Amino acid sequence: MLFNRDDNGSVELQQITGFSYASNDFSTLVPEILEATRTVAGLVGDAVVEAAEQAYQNSAENTDGLVWAVQQAVAVLAVSRFSKGNLVSHQDTGSKVIGDENAKLPWEWMIDRDEQAQRERWFRSMDALYGLLEKTQNESWMKSDIRKAYKASIVGSLQEFERVYPVDGSYYVYYMLQNLVIESQPRIRRMVGTKVWDKMIGSAPEQLHKDLLPLCQRYAVISALIKAVRRWNLEVFPLTIARRFSPSYQGNKATRAALRTEIDAYVSGLEAQLEDIRAEIAEVLAGGNPFTDFDPIPSGDPRKKFFSAQ
């Protein structure tokens, strides 16, 4: 486990998260910590988490910050989930709300805001973990099946993604959308042709293919955004990103019902951009605009009127 090496797990959680009480019974948090560890491992690979656990248990020098970064992601998620499930106690006489004379129960909107704040902490912790793995070129991360799968993407870096659509430098959003980027690539490949595609992503592309690649990247990113907005709840995105999809979204239940028209309008705008990109791709493939010299007004010689009757 990533915590409680010296029997002070609750103190460690407080120091890492900043919002967990050191007086909490650590044993009650263990199930959530184990589940959060599996969640983080599913996002960055088992080898990364195992390397952090081994370094922590062996008291190894944490020179690259890996142990802290993995601990932070796990701790924030675990404490967040624990607090959600701890609003009501489950006793042998039934579910109860327990409080004292100096405490007041929060309103529902307060709980919603608190859950949103904890989600934002989780997103930031994953941004920090991904950023560290990329900056240090962590061996366990670079060799993981997850990272190898992302290499199939034509949008090979966060910087390339943000040239098309800004995500506030969020590695979490970037990697979350990578599977949808890859999903859109077969359609792009059919659009440009297999030969052109292979040359475009090759080691030494010609000028034509260099001009084509940014257009294909734009198409892939926008396609991924459309798929994400249609398939996923806005809660999976950091709030600043979610509000770009729907300006009225505040991250709480009171505003969710009124989002459909905004999202539909947003998707329609993205689909219009896809049509423009298709036209640009066709123009590049044709070596220019194929209709540049086309006369839109045909000749109307009255001596050349023919028809056939069958």
Short mmCIF file of C-alpha atoms in Angstrom, two decimals:
data_model
loop_
_atom_site.label_atom_id
_atom_site.label_comp_id
_atom_site.label_asym_id
_atom_site.label_seq_id
_atom_site.Cartn_x
_atom_site.Cartn_y
_atom_site.Cartn_z
CA MET A 1 0.00 0.00 0.00
CA LEU A 2 1.07 3.60 -0.61
CA PHE A 3 0.30 4.77 2.94
CA ASN A 4 0.66 3.88 6.62
CA ARG A 5 4.19 2.52 6.41
CA ASP A 6 4.91 3.92 9.89
CA ASP A 7 1.35 3.53 11.25
CA ASN A 8 0.50 7.18 10.65
CA GLY A 9 -1.65 6.82 7.53
CA SER A 10 -4.26 9.37 8.59
CA VAL A 11 -1.58 12.01 9.12
CA GLU A 12 -0.11 11.23 5.69
CA LEU A 13 -3.53 11.64 4.08
CA GLN A 14 -3.99 15.00 5.78
CA GLN A 15 -0.58 16.24 4.65
CA ILE A 16 -1.17 15.11 1.06
CA THR A 17 -4.79 16.16 0.53
CA GLY A 18 -5.08 19.13 2.88
CA PHE A 19 -8.73 18.33 3.65
CA SER A 20 -8.65 14.96 5.41
CA TYR A 21 -8.59 14.94 9.20
CA ALA A 22 -5.61 13.34 10.95
CA SER A 23 -8.03 12.07 13.60
CA ASN A 24 -9.82 9.82 11.08
CA ASP A 25 -9.55 6.10 11.70
CA PHE A 26 -7.24 4.99 8.88
CA SER A 27 -8.67 1.47 8.80
CA THR A 28 -12.04 2.82 7.66
CA LEU A 29 -10.33 4.47 4.67
CA VAL A 30 -8.43 1.37 3.53
CA PRO A 31 -11.18 0.01 1.20
CA GLU A 32 -11.44 3.36 -0.62
CA ILE A 33 -7.63 3.63 -0.84
CA LEU A 34 -7.38 0.19 -2.44
CA GLU A 35 -10.15 1.00 -4.92
CA ALA A 36 -8.63 4.40 -5.75
CA THR A 37 -5.27 2.71 -6.30
CA ARG A 38 -6.87 0.39 -8.86
CA THR A 39 -8.48 3.39 -10.58
CA VAL A 40 -5.18 5.27 -10.86
CA ALA A 41 -3.40 2.11 -12.06
CA GLY A 42 -6.03 1.77 -14.78
CA LEU A 43 -5.14 5.25 -16.03
CA VAL A 44 -1.33 5.17 -15.86
CA GLY A 45 -0.56 1.45 -15.78
CA ASP A 46 0.03 -1.06 -13.00
CA ALA A 47 3.81 -0.79 -13.34
CA VAL A 48 3.81 2.92 -12.47
CA VAL A 49 1.81 2.40 -9.29
CA GLU A 50 3.85 -0.67 -8.32
CA ALA A 51 7.09 1.29 -8.76
CA ALA A 52 5.74 4.04 -6.49
CA GLU A 53 4.58 1.50 -3.88
CA GLN A 54 7.96 -0.25 -3.89
CA ALA A 55 9.85 3.02 -3.51
CA TYR A 56 7.56 4.09 -0.67
CA GLN A 57 7.80 0.81 1.24
CA ASN A 58 11.58 0.70 0.84
CA SER A 59 11.93 4.33 1.96
CA ALA A 60 13.75 5.04 -1.28
CA GLU A 61 14.85 8.56 -2.12
CA ASN A 62 11.93 10.20 -3.93
CA THR A 63 14.11 12.26 -6.24
CA ASP A 64 11.70 12.49 -9.17
CA GLY A 65 8.53 13.02 -7.15
CA LEU A 66 6.84 9.85 -8.37
CA VAL A 67 5.79 8.58 -4.93
CA TRP A 68 4.21 11.89 -3.97
CA ALA A 69 2.41 12.28 -7.31
CA VAL A 70 0.88 8.79 -7.18
CA GLN A 71 0.02 9.18 -3.49
CA GLN A 72 -1.71 12.49 -4.16
CA ALA A 73 -3.89 11.10 -6.96
CA VAL A 74 -4.87 8.06 -4.89
CA ALA A 75 -5.43 10.02 -1.68
CA VAL A 76 -7.61 12.73 -3.22
CA LEU A 77 -9.83 10.19 -4.93
CA ALA A 78 -10.05 7.90 -1.88
CA VAL A 79 -10.91 10.66 0.60
CA SER A 80 -13.43 12.15 -1.84
CA ARG A 81 -15.21 8.83 -2.24
CA PHE A 82 -15.05 8.18 1.51
CA SER A 83 -16.65 11.52 2.34
CA LYS A 84 -19.50 10.87 -0.10
CA GLY A 85 -20.27 7.54 1.51
CA ASN A 86 -19.92 8.92 5.03
CA LEU A 87 -22.82 11.39 4.95
CA VAL A 88 -25.09 8.74 6.46
CA SER A 89 -24.03 6.06 8.95
CA HIS A 90 -25.23 2.51 8.40
CA GLN A 91 -26.01 0.83 11.70
CA ASP A 92 -27.78 -2.38 12.70
CA THR A 93 -30.86 -0.30 13.47
CA GLY A 94 -30.87 1.33 10.03
CA SER A 95 -29.35 4.37 8.32
CA LYS A 96 -28.85 7.44 10.48
CA VAL A 97 -27.46 10.95 10.30
CA ILE A 98 -25.10 11.62 13.18
CA GLY A 99 -24.12 15.08 14.36
CA ASP A 100 -23.34 17.07 17.48
CA GLU A 101 -24.65 20.27 18.98
CA ASN A 102 -21.92 22.37 17.34
CA ALA A 103 -22.38 20.96 13.83
CA LYS A 104 -25.03 21.66 11.21
CA LEU A 105 -26.05 19.48 8.31
CA PRO A 106 -25.14 21.02 4.93
CA TRP A 107 -27.75 21.96 2.34
CA GLU A 108 -27.84 19.84 -0.82
CA TRP A 109 -26.30 22.63 -2.91
CA MET A 110 -23.40 22.80 -0.44
CA ILE A 111 -22.79 19.08 -0.87
CA ASP A 112 -22.90 19.50 -4.67
CA ARG A 113 -20.35 22.33 -4.55
CA ASP A 114 -18.09 20.35 -2.23
CA GLU A 115 -18.22 17.30 -4.52
CA GLN A 116 -17.37 19.52 -7.49
CA ALA A 117 -14.40 21.00 -5.61
CA GLN A 118 -13.14 17.52 -4.79
CA ARG A 119 -13.50 16.44 -8.43
CA GLU A 120 -11.43 19.46 -9.45
CA ARG A 121 -8.72 18.39 -6.98
CA TRP A 122 -8.77 14.91 -8.55
CA PHE A 123 -8.39 16.35 -12.06
CA ARG A 124 -5.47 18.53 -10.93
CA SER A 125 -3.77 15.61 -9.19
CA MET A 126 -4.00 13.52 -12.37
CA ASP A 127 -2.66 16.44 -14.42
CA ALA A 128 0.33 16.59 -12.06
CA LEU A 129 0.90 12.83 -12.27
CA TYR A 130 0.68 12.67 -16.07
CA GLY A 131 2.87 15.77 -16.36
CA LEU A 132 5.53 14.22 -14.14
CA LEU A 133 5.51 10.94 -16.08
CA GLU A 134 5.93 12.79 -19.37
CA LYS A 135 8.56 15.23 -18.09
CA THR A 136 10.73 12.51 -16.56
CA GLN A 137 9.99 10.03 -19.37
CA ASN A 138 9.24 7.51 -16.63
CA GLU A 139 10.30 4.08 -17.87
CA SER A 140 7.31 2.22 -16.44
CA TRP A 141 4.97 4.74 -18.07
CA MET A 142 6.67 4.83 -21.46
CA LYS A 143 6.67 1.02 -21.66
CA SER A 144 3.09 0.60 -20.45
CA ASP A 145 0.44 -0.76 -22.80
CA ILE A 146 -1.60 2.39 -22.20
CA ARG A 147 1.18 4.71 -23.38
CA LYS A 148 1.99 2.44 -26.33
CA ALA A 149 -1.65 2.52 -27.43
CA TYR A 150 -1.60 6.34 -27.40
CA LYS A 151 1.35 6.30 -29.82
CA ALA A 152 -1.13 5.31 -32.53
CA SER A 153 -2.64 8.80 -32.29
CA ILE A 154 -1.77 11.37 -34.96
CA VAL A 155 -2.10 14.01 -32.22
CA GLY A 156 1.12 13.06 -30.50
CA SER A 157 1.38 15.66 -27.76
CA LEU A 158 -0.64 17.95 -25.54
CA GLN A 159 0.80 20.93 -27.42
CA GLU A 160 -0.48 19.60 -30.76
CA PHE A 161 -3.90 19.03 -29.23
CA GLU A 162 -4.05 22.55 -27.82
CA ARG A 163 -3.21 24.06 -31.21
CA VAL A 164 -6.68 22.86 -32.19
CA TYR A 165 -8.57 23.08 -28.92
CA PRO A 166 -7.24 24.54 -25.63
CA VAL A 167 -7.69 22.40 -22.52
CA ASP A 168 -5.80 24.61 -20.05
CA GLY A 169 -2.75 22.37 -20.20
CA SER A 170 -4.71 19.45 -18.77
CA TYR A 171 -2.95 16.15 -19.42
CA TYR A 172 -5.96 14.39 -17.90
CA VAL A 173 -8.33 15.76 -20.56
CA TYR A 174 -5.76 15.14 -23.29
CA TYR A 175 -5.32 11.47 -22.43
CA MET A 176 -9.01 11.00 -21.73
CA LEU A 177 -9.79 12.14 -25.30
CA GLN A 178 -6.96 10.23 -26.98
CA ASN A 179 -9.02 7.05 -27.40
CA LEU A 180 -11.67 9.07 -29.24
CA VAL A 181 -8.99 10.67 -31.43
CA ILE A 182 -7.73 7.21 -32.37
CA GLU A 183 -11.31 6.07 -32.97
CA SER A 184 -11.79 8.82 -35.56
CA GLN A 185 -8.61 7.99 -37.52
CA PRO A 186 -9.96 5.16 -39.72
CA ARG A 187 -12.46 7.61 -41.20
CA ILE A 188 -9.68 10.10 -41.93
CA ARG A 189 -7.62 7.32 -43.48
CA ARG A 190 -10.48 6.46 -45.84
CA MET A 191 -10.87 10.15 -46.65
CA VAL A 192 -7.26 10.70 -47.74
CA GLY A 193 -6.49 7.17 -48.97
CA THR A 194 -4.24 4.51 -47.48
CA LYS A 195 -1.15 5.46 -49.52
CA VAL A 196 -1.37 9.12 -48.57
CA TRP A 197 -2.03 8.23 -44.92
CA ASP A 198 0.99 5.94 -44.70
CA LYS A 199 3.26 8.59 -46.21
CA MET A 200 1.77 11.31 -44.01
CA ILE A 201 2.59 9.51 -40.76
CA GLY A 202 5.90 8.13 -42.04
CA SER A 203 9.34 9.21 -40.89
CA ALA A 204 10.05 11.46 -43.89
CA PRO A 205 6.78 12.91 -45.25
CA GLU A 206 6.81 15.04 -48.40
CA GLN A 207 5.60 18.65 -48.36
CA LEU A 208 2.10 17.64 -49.46
CA HIS A 209 1.78 15.32 -46.50
CA LYS A 210 3.27 17.89 -44.12
CA ASP A 211 0.53 20.30 -45.20
CA LEU A 212 -2.09 17.58 -44.81
CA LEU A 213 -1.17 16.44 -41.30
CA PRO A 214 -2.33 19.57 -39.40
CA LEU A 215 -5.69 19.38 -41.19
CA CYS A 216 -6.08 15.72 -40.25
CA GLN A 217 -5.13 16.54 -36.66
CA ARG A 218 -7.80 19.24 -36.56
CA TYR A 219 -10.35 16.81 -37.91
CA ALA A 220 -9.40 14.14 -35.36
CA VAL A 221 -9.54 16.49 -32.37
CA ILE A 222 -12.88 18.01 -33.32
CA SER A 223 -14.34 14.56 -34.04
CA ALA A 224 -13.17 13.45 -30.58
CA LEU A 225 -14.84 16.45 -28.95
CA ILE A 226 -18.14 15.69 -30.70
CA LYS A 227 -18.03 12.06 -29.58
CA ALA A 228 -17.15 13.03 -26.02
CA VAL A 229 -19.96 15.57 -25.65
CA ARG A 230 -22.50 13.15 -27.11
CA ARG A 231 -21.43 10.12 -25.07
CA TRP A 232 -20.22 11.42 -21.73
CA ASN A 233 -21.62 13.38 -18.83
CA LEU A 234 -20.04 16.81 -18.42
CA GLU A 235 -18.93 15.82 -14.92
CA VAL A 236 -16.02 13.83 -16.37
CA PHE A 237 -14.42 17.13 -17.47
CA PRO A 238 -12.86 19.86 -15.33
CA LEU A 239 -15.38 22.65 -14.83
CA THR A 240 -13.58 25.21 -17.02
CA ILE A 241 -13.64 22.75 -19.94
CA ALA A 242 -17.24 21.68 -19.35
CA ARG A 243 -18.39 25.30 -19.46
CA ARG A 244 -17.03 25.64 -22.99
CA PHE A 245 -19.44 22.92 -24.04
CA SER A 246 -22.30 24.57 -22.13
CA PRO A 247 -21.80 28.09 -20.69
CA SER A 248 -24.62 27.70 -18.15
CA TYR A 249 -23.13 24.53 -16.64
CA GLN A 250 -22.19 25.10 -13.00
CA GLY A 251 -21.36 21.55 -12.00
CA ASN A 252 -24.39 20.98 -9.80
CA LYS A 253 -27.76 19.30 -10.21
CA ALA A 254 -29.72 22.54 -10.43
CA THR A 255 -28.47 23.36 -13.93
CA ARG A 256 -28.13 19.96 -15.61
CA ALA A 257 -31.66 19.75 -17.03
CA ALA A 258 -31.28 22.91 -19.12
CA LEU A 259 -28.10 21.95 -20.96
CA ARG A 260 -29.42 19.99 -23.96
CA THR A 261 -30.04 22.91 -26.34
CA GLU A 262 -26.65 24.47 -25.59
CA ILE A 263 -24.85 21.18 -26.15
CA ASP A 264 -26.74 20.55 -29.41
CA ALA A 265 -25.80 24.02 -30.63
CA TYR A 266 -22.17 23.43 -29.66
CA VAL A 267 -22.07 20.09 -31.50
CA SER A 268 -23.67 21.65 -34.59
CA GLY A 269 -20.94 24.27 -34.65
CA LEU A 270 -18.24 21.61 -34.44
CA GLU A 271 -19.87 19.56 -37.21
CA ALA A 272 -19.84 22.66 -39.43
CA GLN A 273 -16.11 22.98 -38.76
CA LEU A 274 -15.63 19.34 -39.84
CA GLU A 275 -17.25 20.13 -43.19
CA ASP A 276 -14.86 23.04 -43.69
CA ILE A 277 -11.87 20.84 -42.84
CA ARG A 278 -13.06 18.16 -45.31
CA ALA A 279 -13.11 20.82 -48.03
CA GLU A 280 -9.59 21.96 -47.11
CA ILE A 281 -8.32 18.36 -47.18
CA ALA A 282 -9.87 17.82 -50.62
CA GLU A 283 -8.23 21.03 -51.83
CA VAL A 284 -4.77 19.95 -50.62
CA LEU A 285 -5.16 16.50 -52.17
CA ALA A 286 -6.18 18.08 -55.48
CA GLY A 287 -3.15 20.36 -55.44
CA GLY A 288 -5.33 23.44 -55.09
CA ASN A 289 -8.96 24.37 -55.48
CA PRO A 290 -10.33 22.11 -58.26
CA PHE A 291 -13.01 24.67 -59.10
CA THR A 292 -10.71 27.70 -59.51
CA ASP A 293 -11.07 27.90 -63.33
CA PHE A 294 -14.59 26.52 -63.48
CA ASP A 295 -17.07 28.77 -65.29
CA PRO A 296 -20.27 28.82 -63.23
CA ILE A 297 -22.26 30.18 -66.22
CA PRO A 298 -22.48 27.62 -69.04
CA SER A 299 -22.60 28.74 -72.67
CA GLY A 300 -26.11 29.22 -74.00
CA ASP A 301 -25.67 28.80 -77.76
CA PRO A 302 -29.25 28.52 -79.15
CA ARG A 303 -27.95 26.31 -82.00
CA LYS A 304 -26.91 23.62 -79.53
CA LYS A 305 -30.16 22.48 -78.05
CA PHE A 306 -30.58 18.72 -78.04
CA PHE A 307 -32.79 16.25 -76.26
CA SER A 308 -33.73 12.64 -76.71
CA ALA A 309 -37.08 10.98 -76.38
CA GLN A 310 -37.51 7.28 -75.65
#
